[in-house]
Short mmCIF file of C-alpha atoms in Angstrom, two decimals:
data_model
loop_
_atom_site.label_atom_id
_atom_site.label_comp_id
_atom_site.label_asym_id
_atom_site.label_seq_id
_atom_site.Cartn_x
_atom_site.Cartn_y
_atom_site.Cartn_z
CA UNK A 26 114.68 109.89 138.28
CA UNK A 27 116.36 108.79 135.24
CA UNK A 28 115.91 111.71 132.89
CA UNK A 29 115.94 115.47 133.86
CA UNK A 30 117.41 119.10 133.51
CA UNK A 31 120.27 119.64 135.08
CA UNK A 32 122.37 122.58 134.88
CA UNK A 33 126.11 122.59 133.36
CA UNK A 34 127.09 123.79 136.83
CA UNK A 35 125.84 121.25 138.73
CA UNK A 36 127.17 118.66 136.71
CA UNK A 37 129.87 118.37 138.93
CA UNK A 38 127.35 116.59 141.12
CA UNK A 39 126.75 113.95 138.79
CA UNK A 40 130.64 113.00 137.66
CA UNK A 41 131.97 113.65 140.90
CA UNK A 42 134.70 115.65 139.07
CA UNK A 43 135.12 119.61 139.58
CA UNK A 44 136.76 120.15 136.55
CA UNK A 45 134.15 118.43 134.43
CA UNK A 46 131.50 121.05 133.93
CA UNK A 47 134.42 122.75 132.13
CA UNK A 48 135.10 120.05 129.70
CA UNK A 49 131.31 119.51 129.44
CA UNK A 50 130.50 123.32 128.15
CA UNK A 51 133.65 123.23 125.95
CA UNK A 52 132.59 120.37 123.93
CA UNK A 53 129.33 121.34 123.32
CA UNK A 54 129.97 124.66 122.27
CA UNK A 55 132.29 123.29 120.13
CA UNK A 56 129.65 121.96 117.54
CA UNK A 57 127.16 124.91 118.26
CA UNK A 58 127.29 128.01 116.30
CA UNK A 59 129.16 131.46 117.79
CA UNK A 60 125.20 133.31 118.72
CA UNK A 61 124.49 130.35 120.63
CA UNK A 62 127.09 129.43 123.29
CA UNK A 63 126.12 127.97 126.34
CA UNK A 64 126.99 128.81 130.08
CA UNK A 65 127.31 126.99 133.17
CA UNK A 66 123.82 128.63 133.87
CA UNK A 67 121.64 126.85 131.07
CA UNK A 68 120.97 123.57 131.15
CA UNK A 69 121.46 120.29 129.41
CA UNK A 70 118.69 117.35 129.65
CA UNK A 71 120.17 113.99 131.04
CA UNK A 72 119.50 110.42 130.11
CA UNK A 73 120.46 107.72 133.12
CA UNK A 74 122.84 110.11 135.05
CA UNK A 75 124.45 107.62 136.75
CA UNK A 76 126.51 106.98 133.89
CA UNK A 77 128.09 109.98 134.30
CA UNK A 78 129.74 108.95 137.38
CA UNK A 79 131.46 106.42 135.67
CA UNK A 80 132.39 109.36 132.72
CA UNK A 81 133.94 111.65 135.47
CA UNK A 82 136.28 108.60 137.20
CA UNK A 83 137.12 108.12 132.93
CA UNK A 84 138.02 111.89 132.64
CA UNK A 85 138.13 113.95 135.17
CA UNK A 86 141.08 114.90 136.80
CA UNK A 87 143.77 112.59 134.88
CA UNK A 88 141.82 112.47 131.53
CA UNK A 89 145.58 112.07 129.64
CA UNK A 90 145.84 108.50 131.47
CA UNK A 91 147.96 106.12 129.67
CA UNK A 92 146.18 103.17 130.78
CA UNK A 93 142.71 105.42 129.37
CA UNK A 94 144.05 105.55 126.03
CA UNK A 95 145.21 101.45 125.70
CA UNK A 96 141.19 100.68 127.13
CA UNK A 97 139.77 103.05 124.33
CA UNK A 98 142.58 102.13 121.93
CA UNK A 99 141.70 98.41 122.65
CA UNK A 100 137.90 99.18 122.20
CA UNK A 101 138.40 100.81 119.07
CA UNK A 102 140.43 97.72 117.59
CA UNK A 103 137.71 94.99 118.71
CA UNK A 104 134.90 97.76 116.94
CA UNK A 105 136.82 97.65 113.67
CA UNK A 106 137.87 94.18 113.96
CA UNK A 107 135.24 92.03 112.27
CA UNK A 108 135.82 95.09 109.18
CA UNK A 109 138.90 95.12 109.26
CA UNK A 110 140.96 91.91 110.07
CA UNK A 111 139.78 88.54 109.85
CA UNK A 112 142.18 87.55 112.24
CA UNK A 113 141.42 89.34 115.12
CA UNK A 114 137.39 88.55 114.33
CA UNK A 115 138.78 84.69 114.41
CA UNK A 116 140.46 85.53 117.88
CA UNK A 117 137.16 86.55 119.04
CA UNK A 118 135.28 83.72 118.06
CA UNK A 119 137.46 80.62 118.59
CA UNK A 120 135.02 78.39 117.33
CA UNK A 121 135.21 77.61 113.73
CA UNK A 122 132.68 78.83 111.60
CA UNK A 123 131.38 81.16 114.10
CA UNK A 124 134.26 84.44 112.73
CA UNK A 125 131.93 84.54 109.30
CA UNK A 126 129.05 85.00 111.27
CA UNK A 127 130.57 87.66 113.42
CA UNK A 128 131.58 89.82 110.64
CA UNK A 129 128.07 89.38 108.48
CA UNK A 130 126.75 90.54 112.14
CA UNK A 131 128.57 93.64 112.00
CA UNK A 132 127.66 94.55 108.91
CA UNK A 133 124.20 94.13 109.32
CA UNK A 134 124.04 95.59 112.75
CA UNK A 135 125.60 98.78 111.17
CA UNK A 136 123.53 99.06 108.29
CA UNK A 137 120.52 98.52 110.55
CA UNK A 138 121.24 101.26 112.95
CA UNK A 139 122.64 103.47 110.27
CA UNK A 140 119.93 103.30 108.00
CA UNK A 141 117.05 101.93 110.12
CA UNK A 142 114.18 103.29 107.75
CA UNK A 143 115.30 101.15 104.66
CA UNK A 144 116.02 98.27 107.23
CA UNK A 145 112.55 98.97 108.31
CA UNK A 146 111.16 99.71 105.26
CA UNK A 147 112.19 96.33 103.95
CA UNK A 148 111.14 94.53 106.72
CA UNK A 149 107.62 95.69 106.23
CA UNK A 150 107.47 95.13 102.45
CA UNK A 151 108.68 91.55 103.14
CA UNK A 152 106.51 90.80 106.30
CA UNK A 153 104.02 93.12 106.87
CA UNK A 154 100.84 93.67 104.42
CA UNK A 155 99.60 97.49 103.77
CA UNK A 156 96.06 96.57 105.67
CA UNK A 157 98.29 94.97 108.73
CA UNK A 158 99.14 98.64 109.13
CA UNK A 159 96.15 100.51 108.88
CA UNK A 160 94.63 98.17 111.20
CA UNK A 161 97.40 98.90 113.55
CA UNK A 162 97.41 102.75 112.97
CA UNK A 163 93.27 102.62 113.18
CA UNK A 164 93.75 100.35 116.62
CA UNK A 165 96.02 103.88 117.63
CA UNK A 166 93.91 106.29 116.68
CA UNK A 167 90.89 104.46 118.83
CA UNK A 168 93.29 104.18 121.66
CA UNK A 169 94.07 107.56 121.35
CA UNK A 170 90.14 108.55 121.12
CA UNK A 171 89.56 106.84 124.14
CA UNK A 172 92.46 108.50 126.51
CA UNK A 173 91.01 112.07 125.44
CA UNK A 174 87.50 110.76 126.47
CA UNK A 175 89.28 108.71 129.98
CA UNK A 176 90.26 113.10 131.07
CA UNK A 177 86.57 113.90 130.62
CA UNK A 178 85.76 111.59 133.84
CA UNK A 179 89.07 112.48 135.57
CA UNK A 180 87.66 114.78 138.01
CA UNK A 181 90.71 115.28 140.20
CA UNK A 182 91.30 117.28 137.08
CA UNK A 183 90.86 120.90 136.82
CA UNK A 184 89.46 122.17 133.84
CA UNK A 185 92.92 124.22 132.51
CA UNK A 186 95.09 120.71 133.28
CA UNK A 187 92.62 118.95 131.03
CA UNK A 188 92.68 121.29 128.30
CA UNK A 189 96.35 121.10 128.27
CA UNK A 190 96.66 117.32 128.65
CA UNK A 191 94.00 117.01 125.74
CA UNK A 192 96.17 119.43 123.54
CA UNK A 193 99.32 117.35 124.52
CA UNK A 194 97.99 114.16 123.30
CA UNK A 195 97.08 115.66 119.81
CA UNK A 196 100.27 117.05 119.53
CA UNK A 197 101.88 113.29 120.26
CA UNK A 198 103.58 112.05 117.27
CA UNK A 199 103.52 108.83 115.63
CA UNK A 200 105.25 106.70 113.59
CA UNK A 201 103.53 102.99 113.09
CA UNK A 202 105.88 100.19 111.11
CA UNK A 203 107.45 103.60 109.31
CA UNK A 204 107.58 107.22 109.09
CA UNK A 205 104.68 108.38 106.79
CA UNK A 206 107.00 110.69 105.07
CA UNK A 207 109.08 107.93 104.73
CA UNK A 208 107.10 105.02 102.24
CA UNK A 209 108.55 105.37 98.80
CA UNK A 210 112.08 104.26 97.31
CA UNK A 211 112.55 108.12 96.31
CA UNK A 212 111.34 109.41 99.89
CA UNK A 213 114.25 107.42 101.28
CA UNK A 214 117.09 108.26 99.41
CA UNK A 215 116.36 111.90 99.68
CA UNK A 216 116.23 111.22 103.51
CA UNK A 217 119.50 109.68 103.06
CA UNK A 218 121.16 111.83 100.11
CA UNK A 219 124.11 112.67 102.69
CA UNK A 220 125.79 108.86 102.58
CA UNK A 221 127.49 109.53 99.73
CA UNK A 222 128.19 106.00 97.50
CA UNK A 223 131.17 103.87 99.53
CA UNK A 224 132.93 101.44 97.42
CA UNK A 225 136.28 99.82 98.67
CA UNK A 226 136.64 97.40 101.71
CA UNK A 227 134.38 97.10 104.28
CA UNK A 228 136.70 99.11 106.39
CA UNK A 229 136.52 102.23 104.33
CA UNK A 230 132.92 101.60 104.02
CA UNK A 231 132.27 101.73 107.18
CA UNK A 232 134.25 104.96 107.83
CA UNK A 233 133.04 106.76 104.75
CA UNK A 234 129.70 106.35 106.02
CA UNK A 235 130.44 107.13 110.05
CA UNK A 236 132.42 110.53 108.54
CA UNK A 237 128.81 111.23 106.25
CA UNK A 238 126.67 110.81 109.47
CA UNK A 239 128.87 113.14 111.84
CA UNK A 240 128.41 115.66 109.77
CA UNK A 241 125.12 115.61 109.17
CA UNK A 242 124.57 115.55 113.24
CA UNK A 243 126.81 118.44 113.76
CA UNK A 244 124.74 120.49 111.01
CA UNK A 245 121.52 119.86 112.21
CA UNK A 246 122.77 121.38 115.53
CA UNK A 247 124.08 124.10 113.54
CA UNK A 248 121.31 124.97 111.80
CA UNK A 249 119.27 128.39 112.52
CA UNK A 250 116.36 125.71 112.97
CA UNK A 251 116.31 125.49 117.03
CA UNK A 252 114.53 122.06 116.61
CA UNK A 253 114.41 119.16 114.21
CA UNK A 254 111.92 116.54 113.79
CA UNK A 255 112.46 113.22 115.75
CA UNK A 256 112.66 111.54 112.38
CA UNK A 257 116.03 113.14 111.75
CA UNK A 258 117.72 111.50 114.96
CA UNK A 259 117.23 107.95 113.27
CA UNK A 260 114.43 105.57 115.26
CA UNK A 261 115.43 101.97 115.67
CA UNK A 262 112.67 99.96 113.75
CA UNK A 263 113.92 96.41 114.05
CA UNK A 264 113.55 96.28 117.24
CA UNK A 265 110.88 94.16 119.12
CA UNK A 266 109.82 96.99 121.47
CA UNK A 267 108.03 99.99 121.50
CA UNK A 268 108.77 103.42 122.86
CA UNK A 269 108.44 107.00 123.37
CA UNK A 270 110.74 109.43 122.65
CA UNK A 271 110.03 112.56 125.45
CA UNK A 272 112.33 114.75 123.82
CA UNK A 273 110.42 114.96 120.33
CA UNK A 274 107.21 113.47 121.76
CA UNK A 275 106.18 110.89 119.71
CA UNK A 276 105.46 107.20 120.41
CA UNK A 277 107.14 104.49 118.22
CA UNK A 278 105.16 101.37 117.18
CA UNK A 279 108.04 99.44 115.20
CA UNK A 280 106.96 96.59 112.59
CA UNK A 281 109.18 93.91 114.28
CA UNK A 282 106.63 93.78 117.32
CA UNK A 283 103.68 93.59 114.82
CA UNK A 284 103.74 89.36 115.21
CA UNK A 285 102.33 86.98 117.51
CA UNK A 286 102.03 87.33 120.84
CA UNK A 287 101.75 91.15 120.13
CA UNK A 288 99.87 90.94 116.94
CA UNK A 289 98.03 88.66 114.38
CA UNK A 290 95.62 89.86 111.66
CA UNK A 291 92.58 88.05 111.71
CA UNK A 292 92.51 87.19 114.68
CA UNK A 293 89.19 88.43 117.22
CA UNK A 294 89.41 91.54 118.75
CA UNK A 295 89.91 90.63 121.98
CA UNK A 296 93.42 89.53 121.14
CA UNK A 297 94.93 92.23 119.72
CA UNK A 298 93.52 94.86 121.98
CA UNK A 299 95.22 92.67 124.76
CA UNK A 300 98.34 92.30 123.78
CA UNK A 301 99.81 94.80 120.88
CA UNK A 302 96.95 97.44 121.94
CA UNK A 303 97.95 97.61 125.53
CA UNK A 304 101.44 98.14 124.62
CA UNK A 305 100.11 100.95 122.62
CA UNK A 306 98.12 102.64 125.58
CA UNK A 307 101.67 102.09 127.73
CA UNK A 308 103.48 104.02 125.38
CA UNK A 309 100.66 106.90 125.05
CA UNK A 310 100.60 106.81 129.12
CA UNK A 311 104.34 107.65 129.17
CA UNK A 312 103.67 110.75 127.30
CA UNK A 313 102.14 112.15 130.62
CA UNK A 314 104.19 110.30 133.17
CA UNK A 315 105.86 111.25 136.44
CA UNK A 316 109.13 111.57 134.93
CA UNK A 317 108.97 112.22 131.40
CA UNK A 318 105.63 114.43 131.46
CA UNK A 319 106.62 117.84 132.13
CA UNK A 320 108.77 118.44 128.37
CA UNK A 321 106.17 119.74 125.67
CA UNK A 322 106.17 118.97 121.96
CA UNK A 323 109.88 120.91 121.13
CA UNK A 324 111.74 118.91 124.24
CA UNK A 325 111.73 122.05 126.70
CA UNK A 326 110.88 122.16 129.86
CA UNK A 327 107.15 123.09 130.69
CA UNK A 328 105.08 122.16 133.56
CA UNK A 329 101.26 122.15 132.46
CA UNK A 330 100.09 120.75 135.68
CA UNK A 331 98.00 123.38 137.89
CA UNK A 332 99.10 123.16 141.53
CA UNK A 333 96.31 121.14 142.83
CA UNK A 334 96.27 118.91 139.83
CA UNK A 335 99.81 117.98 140.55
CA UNK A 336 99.15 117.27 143.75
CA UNK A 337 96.13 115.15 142.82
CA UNK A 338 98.42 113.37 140.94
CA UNK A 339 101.42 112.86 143.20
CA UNK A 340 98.85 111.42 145.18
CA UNK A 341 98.04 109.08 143.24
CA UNK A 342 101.52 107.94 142.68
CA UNK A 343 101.60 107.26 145.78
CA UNK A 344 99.07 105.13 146.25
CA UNK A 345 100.27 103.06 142.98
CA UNK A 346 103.63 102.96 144.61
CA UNK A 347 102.16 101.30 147.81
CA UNK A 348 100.10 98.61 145.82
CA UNK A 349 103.61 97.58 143.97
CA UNK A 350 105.44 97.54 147.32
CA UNK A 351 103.38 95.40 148.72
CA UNK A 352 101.91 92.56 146.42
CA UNK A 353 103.37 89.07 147.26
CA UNK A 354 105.48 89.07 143.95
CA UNK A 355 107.99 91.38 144.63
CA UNK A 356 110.15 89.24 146.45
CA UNK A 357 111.63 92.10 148.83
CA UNK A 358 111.83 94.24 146.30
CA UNK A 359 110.07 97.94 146.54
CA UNK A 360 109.09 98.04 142.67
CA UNK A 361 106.93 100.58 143.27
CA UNK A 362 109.44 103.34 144.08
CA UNK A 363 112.23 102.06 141.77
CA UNK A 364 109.81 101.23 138.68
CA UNK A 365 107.10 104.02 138.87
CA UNK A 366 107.29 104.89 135.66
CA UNK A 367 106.92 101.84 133.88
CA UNK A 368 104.11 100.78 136.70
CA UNK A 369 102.38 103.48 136.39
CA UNK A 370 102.45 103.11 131.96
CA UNK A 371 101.62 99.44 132.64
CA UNK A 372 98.50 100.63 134.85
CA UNK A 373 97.14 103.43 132.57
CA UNK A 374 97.90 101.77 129.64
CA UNK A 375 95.53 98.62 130.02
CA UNK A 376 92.55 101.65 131.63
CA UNK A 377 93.20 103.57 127.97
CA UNK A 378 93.12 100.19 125.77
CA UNK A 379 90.30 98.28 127.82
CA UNK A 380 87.79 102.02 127.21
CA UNK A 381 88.69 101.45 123.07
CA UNK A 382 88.32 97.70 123.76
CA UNK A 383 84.85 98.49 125.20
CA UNK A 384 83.87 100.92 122.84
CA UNK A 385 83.75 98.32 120.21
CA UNK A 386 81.09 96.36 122.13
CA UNK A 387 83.28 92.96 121.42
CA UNK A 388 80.41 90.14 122.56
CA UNK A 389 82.45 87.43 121.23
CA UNK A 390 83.01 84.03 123.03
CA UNK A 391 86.57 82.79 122.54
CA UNK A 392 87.95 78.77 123.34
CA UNK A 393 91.24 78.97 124.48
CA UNK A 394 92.00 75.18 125.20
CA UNK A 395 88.79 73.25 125.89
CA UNK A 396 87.64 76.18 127.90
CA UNK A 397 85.39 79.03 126.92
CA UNK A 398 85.81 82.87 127.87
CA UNK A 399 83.84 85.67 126.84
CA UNK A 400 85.72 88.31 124.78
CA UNK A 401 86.46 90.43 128.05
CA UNK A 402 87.93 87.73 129.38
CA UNK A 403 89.85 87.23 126.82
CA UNK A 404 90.93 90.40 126.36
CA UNK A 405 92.50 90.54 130.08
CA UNK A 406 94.19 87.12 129.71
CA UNK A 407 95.72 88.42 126.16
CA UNK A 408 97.08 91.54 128.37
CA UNK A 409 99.50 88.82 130.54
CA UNK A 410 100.14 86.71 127.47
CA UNK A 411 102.76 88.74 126.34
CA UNK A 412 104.69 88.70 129.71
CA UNK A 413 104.80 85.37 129.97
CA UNK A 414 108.45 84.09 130.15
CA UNK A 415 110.69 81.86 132.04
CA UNK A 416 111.45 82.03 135.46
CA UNK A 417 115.34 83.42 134.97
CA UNK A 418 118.09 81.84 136.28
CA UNK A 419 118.94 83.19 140.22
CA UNK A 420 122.18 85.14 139.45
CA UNK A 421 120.13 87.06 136.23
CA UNK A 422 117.53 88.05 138.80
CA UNK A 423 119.94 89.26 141.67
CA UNK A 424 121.33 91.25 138.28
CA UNK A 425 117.71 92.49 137.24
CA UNK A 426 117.01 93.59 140.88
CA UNK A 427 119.97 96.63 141.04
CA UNK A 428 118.17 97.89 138.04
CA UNK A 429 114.72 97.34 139.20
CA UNK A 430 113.29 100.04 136.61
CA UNK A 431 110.67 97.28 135.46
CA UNK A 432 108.66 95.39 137.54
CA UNK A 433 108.88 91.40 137.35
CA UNK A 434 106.91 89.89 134.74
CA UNK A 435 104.03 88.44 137.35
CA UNK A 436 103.78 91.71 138.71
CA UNK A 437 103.59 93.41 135.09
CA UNK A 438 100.77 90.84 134.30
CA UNK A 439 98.43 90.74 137.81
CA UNK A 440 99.08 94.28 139.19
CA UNK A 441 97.47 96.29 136.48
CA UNK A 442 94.19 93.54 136.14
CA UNK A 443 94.17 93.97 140.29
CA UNK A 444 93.93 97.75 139.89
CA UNK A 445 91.06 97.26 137.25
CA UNK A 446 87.20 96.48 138.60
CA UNK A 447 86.25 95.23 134.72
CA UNK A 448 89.10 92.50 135.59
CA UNK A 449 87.20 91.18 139.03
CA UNK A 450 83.47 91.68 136.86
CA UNK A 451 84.71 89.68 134.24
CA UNK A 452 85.96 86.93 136.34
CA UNK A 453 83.61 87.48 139.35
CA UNK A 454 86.34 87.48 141.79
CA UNK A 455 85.19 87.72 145.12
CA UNK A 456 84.68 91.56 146.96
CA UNK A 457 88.20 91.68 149.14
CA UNK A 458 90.14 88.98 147.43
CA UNK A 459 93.72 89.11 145.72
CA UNK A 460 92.30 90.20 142.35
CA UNK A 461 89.40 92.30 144.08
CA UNK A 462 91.30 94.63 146.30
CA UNK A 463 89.07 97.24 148.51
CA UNK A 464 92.03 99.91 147.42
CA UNK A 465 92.65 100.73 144.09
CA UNK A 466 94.32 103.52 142.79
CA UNK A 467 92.88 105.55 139.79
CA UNK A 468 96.05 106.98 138.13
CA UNK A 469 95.76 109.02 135.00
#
């Protein structure tokens, strides 16, 4: 598991150092306020643990290393190079030319994930018409529609699980191309009155601003407010991705994937319900997955599941897990225990957009080539359109396979279309075939 409570006491476990739960408690009670210390008994939520090994070899029990400090020393001189000395940047970047280009870089890169709502604001003035994002937000909401209808028919379900799941979903947040509190010129710099006007060089700039932002983190987590909006922790918007954010619960459609092969206005249906709209139902799907599902709207720990729904569940899991570990694509590689998550978002994402797709009654006959496919079919061969990609080179894939927390593209692409009986209708694939497995697993 990648994410998860753990308590201060047991971080120990994690760095492999004794003496780190210690430093651990002391520097987060630092920047908390006196009536709300924390003890080795409470508990802190942890991204990618396996980090912290690497923290606890760093600090543990010879934190005052001399050979520590010339490493961070070094780091920090390479960070502030490109601001700082044009020398060092041209040390960096032998070729000529290529210095000016690293030192526009940094100053971009910092202004983008510094102020990533007026990065993304721009981005969506200059690229993006109004109507490209109500069509977007609309395409959510009907996705959204249709997973609260999918519980109805999920009889493994009890009824008090249901209720809950359907009271989680409203309570998702979202934020398509921009935050809606976010969409005027004065709504911004209110959100960002704290950056107080740098002048100077870069340099000073660049600290001014890093000096504004620590203190705005360290009051928020001062404030008697025990939780703050996600919007305050600063999304990334130029980013071609999309995500959800378990801690603040709220899925995160940013404008740079709303372009071809996610998205095109104009085009049929069939198109963008494949590509940009299953991306949509992955990211909805993740708010009730295996790992990330049992946190509730304020990031704390809450398990809504009824006994026998959660077992329900974990069976189906399992049965997901077997189909990824043993497809023909996996080269070896058991996917479906090291990339559940992801599989199982991939999986109930394309169920939750093909029911909105459906809904629409879409009768439309699309040529793609000199070939003609009916807009289901479509649809389905929009949903692998996006993963297609190069085959990567062999050392990048012995690289991707210690990570493992996606599955390969193919797999991405065919697994989720094997698991879904529209898929084989559509195409007529043949009862016990590939494409037309007798086991199928019906997952959330």
């Amino acid at each position: 598991m990648s994410s998860n409570y753990v308590h201060f006491a047991d971080l120990k476990n994690l760095t492999g150092s004794p003496s780190m739960t210690g430093k651990f408690l002391h520097a987060v009670n630092r920047l908390l306020p006196s009536d709300r210390q924390m003890t080795v008994d409470d508990e802190i939520w942890v991204h990618h643990g396996g980090y912290l090994r690497y923290l606890g070899t760093l600090l543990g029990e010879n934190p005052e290393s001399e050979t520590l400090r010339g490493y961070v020393g070094l780091l920090l001189a390479r960070y502030l190079a490109p601001a700082a000395s044009s020398s060092i940047a041209s040390e960096h970047t032998p070729i000529r030319g290529l210095p000016m280009f690293y030192m526009l870089g940094h100053c971009i890169l910092n202004v983008v994930v510094t102020l990533p709502y007026i990065m993304g604001d721009l981005f969506v003035r200059w690229s993006l018409e109004e109507t490209e994002l109500a069509e977007i937000s609309d395409m959510v909401t009907l996705i959204r529609n249709a997973t609260r209808a999918g519980f109805q028919g999920k009889s493994w379900m009890d009824l008090d699980t249901r209720t809950r799941a359907v009271d989680r979903l409203a309570d998702l947040g979202r934020f398509v191309g921009r935050p809606d509190n976010l969409t005027t010129a004065e709504m911004l710099n209110q959100h960002y009155s704290f950056l107080a006007t740098a002048e100077g060089p870069y340099a000073t700039m660049l600290e001014v601003t890093r000096d504004a932002e620590s203190a705005r983190k360290k009051d928020l987590l001062k404030s008697p407010t025990p939780f703050f909006p996600a919007i305050n922790i600063e999304l990334p918007t130029i980013l071609v991705n999309a995500f959800y954010v378990p801690i603040y619960h709220i899925m995160v459609i940013p404008p740079a994937i709303m372009f071809a092969p996610f998205y095109k206005s104009g085009l049929p249906l069939a198109f963008n319900y494949g590509s940009l709209g299953h991306v949509i139902g992955h990211e909805i799907t993740h708010a009730f997955d295996p790992e990330l599902n049992l946190y509730n709207a304020s990031g704390l720990r809450e398990d809504w599941w009824s006994p026998d729904t959660r077992k329900a569940i974990d069976a189906r899991l399992q049965c997901l897990k077997d189909i990824y570990n043993q497809v023909p694509w996996a080269s070896g590689v058991n996917y479906g225990d090291t990339a559940v998550s992801e599989n199982f978002a991939d999986c109930g994402g394309l169920e939750r957009v093909h029911r909105a797709y459906d809904a629409l009654g879409d009768h439309s006959v699309q040529k793609l080539g000199d070939k003609s496919y009916s807009g289901k079919q479509t649809f389905f061969i929009t949903s692998c359109y996006k993963w297609c990609a190069s085959t990567p080179p062999a050392k990048y894939t012995e690289d991707m396979v210690k990570v493992k927390i996606y599955s390969p593209m193919k797999m991405r692409c065919n697994v989720p279309l094997m698991n879904t009986p529209e898929f084989a209708t559509a195409f007529r694939c043949a009862a016990g075939t590939l494409m037309n497995p007798k086991k199928r697993c019906d997952v959330f």
